[in-house]
GROMACS .gro file of C-alpha atoms in nm:
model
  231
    1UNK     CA    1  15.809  -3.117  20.840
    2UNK     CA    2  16.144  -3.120  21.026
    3UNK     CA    3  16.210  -2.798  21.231
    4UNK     CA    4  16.490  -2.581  21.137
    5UNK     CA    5  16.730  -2.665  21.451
    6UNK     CA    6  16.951  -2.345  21.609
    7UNK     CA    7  17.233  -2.315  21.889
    8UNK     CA    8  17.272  -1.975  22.002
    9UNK     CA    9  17.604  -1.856  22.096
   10UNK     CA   10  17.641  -1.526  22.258
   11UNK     CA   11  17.829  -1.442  22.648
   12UNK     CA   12  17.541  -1.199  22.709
   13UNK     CA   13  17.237  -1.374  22.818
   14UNK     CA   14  16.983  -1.115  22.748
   15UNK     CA   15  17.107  -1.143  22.369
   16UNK     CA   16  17.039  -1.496  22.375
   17UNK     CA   17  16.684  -1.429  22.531
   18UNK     CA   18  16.607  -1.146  22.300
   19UNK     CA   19  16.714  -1.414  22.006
   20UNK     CA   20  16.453  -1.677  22.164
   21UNK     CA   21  16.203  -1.461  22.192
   22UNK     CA   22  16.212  -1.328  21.840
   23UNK     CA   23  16.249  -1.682  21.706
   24UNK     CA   24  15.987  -1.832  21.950
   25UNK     CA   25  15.663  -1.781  21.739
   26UNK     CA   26  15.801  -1.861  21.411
   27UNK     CA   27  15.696  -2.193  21.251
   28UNK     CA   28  15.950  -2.467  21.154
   29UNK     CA   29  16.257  -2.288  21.360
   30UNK     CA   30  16.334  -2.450  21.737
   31UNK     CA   31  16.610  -2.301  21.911
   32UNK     CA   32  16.779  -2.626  22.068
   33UNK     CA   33  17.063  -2.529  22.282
   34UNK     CA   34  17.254  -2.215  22.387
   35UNK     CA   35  17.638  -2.155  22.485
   36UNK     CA   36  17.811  -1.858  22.610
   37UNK     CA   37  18.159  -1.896  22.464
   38UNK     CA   38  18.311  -2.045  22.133
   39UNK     CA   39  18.479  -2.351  22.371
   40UNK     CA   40  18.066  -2.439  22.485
   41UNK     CA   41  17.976  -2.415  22.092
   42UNK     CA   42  18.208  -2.667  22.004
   43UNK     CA   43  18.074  -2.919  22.242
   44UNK     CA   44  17.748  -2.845  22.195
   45UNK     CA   45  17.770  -2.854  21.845
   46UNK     CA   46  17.959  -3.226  21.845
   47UNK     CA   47  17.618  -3.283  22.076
   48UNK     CA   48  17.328  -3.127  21.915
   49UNK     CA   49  17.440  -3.128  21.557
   50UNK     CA   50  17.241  -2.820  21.473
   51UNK     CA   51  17.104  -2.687  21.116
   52UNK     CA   52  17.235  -2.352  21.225
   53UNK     CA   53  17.496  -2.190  21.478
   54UNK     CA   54  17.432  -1.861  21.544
   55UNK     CA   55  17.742  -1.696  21.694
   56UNK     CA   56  17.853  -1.372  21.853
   57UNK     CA   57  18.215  -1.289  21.703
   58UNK     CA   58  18.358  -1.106  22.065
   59UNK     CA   59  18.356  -1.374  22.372
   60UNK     CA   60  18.589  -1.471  22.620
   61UNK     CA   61  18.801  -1.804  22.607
   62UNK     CA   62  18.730  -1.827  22.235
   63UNK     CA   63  18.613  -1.588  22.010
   64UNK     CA   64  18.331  -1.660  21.792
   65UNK     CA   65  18.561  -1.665  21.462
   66UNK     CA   66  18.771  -1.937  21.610
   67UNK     CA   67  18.497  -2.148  21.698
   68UNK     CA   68  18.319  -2.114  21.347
   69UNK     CA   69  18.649  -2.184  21.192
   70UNK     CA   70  18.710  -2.510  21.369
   71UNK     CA   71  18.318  -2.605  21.327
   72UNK     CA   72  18.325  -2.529  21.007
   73UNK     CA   73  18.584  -2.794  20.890
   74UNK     CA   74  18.417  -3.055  21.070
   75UNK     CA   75  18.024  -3.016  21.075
   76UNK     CA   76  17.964  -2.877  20.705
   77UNK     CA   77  17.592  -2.943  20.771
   78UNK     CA   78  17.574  -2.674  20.992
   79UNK     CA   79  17.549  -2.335  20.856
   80UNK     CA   80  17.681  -2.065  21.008
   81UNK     CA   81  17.581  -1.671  21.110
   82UNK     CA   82  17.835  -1.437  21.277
   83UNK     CA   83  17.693  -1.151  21.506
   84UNK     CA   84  17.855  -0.819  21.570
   85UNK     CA   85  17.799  -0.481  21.680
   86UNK     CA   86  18.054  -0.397  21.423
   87UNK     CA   87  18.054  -0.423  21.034
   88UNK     CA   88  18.374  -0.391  20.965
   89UNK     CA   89  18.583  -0.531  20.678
   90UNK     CA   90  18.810  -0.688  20.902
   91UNK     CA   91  18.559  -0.914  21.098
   92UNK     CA   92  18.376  -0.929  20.776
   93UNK     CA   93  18.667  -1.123  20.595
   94UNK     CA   94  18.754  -1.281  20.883
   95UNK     CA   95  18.395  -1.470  20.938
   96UNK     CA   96  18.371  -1.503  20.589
   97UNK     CA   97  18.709  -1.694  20.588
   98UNK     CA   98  18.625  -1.896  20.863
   99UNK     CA   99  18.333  -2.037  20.715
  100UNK     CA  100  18.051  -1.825  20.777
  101UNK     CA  101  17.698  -1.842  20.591
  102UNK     CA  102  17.620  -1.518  20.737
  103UNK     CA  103  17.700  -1.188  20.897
  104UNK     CA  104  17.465  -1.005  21.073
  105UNK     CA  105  17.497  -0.683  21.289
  106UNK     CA  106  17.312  -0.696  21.653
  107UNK     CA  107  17.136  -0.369  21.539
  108UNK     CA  108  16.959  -0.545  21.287
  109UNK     CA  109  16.528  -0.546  21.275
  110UNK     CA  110  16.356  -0.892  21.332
  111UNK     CA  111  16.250  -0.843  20.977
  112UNK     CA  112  16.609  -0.850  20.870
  113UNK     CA  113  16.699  -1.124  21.150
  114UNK     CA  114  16.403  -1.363  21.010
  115UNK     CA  115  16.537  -1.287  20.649
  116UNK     CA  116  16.909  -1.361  20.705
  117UNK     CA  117  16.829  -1.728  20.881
  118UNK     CA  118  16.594  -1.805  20.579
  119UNK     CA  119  16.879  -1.699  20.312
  120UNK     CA  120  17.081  -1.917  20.483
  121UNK     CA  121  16.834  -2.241  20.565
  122UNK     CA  122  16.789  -2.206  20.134
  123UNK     CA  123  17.143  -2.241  20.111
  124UNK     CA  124  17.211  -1.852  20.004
  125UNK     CA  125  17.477  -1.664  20.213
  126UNK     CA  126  17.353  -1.345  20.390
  127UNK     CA  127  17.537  -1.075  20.531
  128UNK     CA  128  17.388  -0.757  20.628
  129UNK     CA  129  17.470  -0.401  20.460
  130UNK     CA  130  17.594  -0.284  20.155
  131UNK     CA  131  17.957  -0.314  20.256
  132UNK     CA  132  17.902  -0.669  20.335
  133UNK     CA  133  17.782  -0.801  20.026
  134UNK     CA  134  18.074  -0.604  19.824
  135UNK     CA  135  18.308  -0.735  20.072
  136UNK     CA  136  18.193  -1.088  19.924
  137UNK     CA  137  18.144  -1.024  19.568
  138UNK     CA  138  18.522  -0.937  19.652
  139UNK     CA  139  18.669  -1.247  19.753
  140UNK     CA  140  18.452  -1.476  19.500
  141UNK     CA  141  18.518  -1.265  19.217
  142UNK     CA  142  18.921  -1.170  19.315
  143UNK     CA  143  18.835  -0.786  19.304
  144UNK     CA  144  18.660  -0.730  19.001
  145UNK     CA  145  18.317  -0.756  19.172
  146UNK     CA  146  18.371  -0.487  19.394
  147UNK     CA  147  18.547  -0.209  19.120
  148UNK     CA  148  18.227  -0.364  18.863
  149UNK     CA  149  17.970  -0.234  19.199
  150UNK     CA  150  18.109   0.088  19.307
  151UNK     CA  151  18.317   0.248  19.007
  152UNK     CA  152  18.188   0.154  18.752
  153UNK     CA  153  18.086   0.532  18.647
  154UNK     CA  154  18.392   0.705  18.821
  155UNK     CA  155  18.727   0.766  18.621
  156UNK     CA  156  19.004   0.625  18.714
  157UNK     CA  157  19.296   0.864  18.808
  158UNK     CA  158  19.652   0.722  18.803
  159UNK     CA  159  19.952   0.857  19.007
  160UNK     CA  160  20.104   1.190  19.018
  161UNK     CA  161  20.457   1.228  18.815
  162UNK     CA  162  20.650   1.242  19.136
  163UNK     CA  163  20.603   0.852  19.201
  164UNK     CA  164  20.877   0.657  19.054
  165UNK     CA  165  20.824   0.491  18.723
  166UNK     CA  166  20.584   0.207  18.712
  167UNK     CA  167  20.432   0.243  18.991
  168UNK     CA  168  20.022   0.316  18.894
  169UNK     CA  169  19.799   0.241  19.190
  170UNK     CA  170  19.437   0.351  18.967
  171UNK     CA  171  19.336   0.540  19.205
  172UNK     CA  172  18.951   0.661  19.157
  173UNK     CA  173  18.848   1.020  19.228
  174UNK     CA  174  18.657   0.921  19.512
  175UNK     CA  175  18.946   0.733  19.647
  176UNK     CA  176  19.169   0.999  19.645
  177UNK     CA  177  18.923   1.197  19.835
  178UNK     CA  178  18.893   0.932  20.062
  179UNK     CA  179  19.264   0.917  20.091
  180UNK     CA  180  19.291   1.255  20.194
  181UNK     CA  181  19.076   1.283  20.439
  182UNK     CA  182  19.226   0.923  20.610
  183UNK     CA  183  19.549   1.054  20.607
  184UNK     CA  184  19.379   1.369  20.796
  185UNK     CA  185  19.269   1.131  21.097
  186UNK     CA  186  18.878   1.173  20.982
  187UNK     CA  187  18.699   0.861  21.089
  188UNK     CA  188  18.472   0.668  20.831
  189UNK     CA  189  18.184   0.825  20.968
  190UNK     CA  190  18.345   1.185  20.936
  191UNK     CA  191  18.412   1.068  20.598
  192UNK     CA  192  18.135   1.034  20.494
  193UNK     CA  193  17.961   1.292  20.621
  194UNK     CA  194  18.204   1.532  20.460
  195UNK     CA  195  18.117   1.361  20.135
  196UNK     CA  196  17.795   1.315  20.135
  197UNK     CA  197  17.814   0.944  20.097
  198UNK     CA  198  17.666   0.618  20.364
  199UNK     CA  199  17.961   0.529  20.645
  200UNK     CA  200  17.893   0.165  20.467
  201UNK     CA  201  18.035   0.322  20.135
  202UNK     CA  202  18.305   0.491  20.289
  203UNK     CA  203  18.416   0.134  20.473
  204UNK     CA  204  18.421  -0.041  20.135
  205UNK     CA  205  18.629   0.250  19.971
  206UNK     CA  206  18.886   0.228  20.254
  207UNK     CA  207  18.860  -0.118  20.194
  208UNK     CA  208  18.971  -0.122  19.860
  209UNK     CA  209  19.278   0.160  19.884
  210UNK     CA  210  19.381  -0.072  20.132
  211UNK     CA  211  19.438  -0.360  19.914
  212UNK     CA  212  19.585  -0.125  19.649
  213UNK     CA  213  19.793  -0.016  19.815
  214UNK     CA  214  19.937  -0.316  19.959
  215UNK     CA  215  19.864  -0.184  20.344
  216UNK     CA  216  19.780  -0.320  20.701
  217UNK     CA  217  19.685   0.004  20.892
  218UNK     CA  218  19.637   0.416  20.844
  219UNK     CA  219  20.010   0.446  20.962
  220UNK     CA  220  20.111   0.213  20.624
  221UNK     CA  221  19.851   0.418  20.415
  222UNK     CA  222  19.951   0.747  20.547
  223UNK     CA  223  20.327   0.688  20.527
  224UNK     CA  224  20.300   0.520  20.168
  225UNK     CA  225  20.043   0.757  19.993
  226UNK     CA  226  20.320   1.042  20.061
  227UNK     CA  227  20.576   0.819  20.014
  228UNK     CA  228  20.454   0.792  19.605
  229UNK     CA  229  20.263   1.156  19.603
  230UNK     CA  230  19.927   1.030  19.669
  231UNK     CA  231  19.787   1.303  19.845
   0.00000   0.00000   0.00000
């Protein structure tokens, strides 16, 4: 049986070692080559043709998103699995966009590490968390995935009678809380905390009244949410 053939691509070395050494006792996966930056996984990959790239997003030269999304175009053999120390929704759609197989967070177990390159050698996408896989149910499904995950039991509150006419954002309880609490300069983890939800709830939330609200950054949220009497 063919092994399951893997480029590691990570700046830090002892990353790349830890990855070996986790991988090195498991049957039918060979790690074949290893690059430090997203310029070395290009080459390598035109060289090796691996099964699987397994990429760190933050490098110097050329990020890890770059690289995947040139790869991607040209080698769609080779599946692909972003690492980060961050799961946030904007390297999440970013990777995802670029033509990522996977997302998985440094942090994660070799249970979960194991797991997420097996999803992916079946074919199956895999991306760690909560806020991950809403994140992707998102873009497949144009939105509805997401509201169909998270709220489907909450009610749906629309705006406050001193927005101008027509203008309904559907604003969930929870969102308005949310909202609030943004706007205040709590962080998601403060957030959630405060609400007794998982920081990985709160991200997707944000997420979302984000994309409702038609907004790049807290400045846009804040300014627009009092703008139409959100908060």
């Amino acid at each position: 049986m063919d092994k399951f053939r893997i480029l590691l691509v990570d700046d830090h070395s002892l990353v790349r070692d830890g990855i070996k050494s986790l991988l090195a006792d498991q049957t039918g996966l060979e790690v074949i080559g290893e690059a430090s930056n997203g310029e070395e996984a290009i080459q390598l990959t035109a060289e090796l043709k691996p099964d699987l790239l397994i990429c760190d997003i933050r490098m110097p030269n050329m990020t890890g998103i770059e690289a995947v999304s040139r790869l991607s175009k040209e080698y769609l053999a080779t599946k692909y699995i972003m690492l980060s120390m961050h799961d946030s929704e904007e390297y999440i759609l970013q990777s995802i966009k670029a033509g990522a197989h996977g997302y998985l967070l440094k942090d994660a177990g070799k249970e979960e590490f194991l797991k997420a390159i097996q999803t992916v050698k079946e074919g199956a996408k895999y991306y760690s968390g909560d806020v991950s896989s809403i994140l992707v149910n998102s873009i497949i499904g144009g939105g509805e995935s997401v509201n169909s995950e998270i709220y489907v039991e909450e009610e749906v509150v629309t705006t406050t009678d001193t927005q101008p006419v027509n203008v309904n954002f559907n604003l969930t309880k929870r969102e308005r809380q949310i909202l609030e609490k943004a706007v205040a300069g709590f962080s998601n983890k403060e957030i959630a905390e405060a609400l007794g939800i998982s920081k990985r709830t709160t991200e997707v939330h944000r997420f979302n009244l984000m994309k409702k609200l038609n907004v790049k950054n807290i400045l846009d949220l804040s300014n627009k949410a009092r703008k139409y009497g959100l908060i």
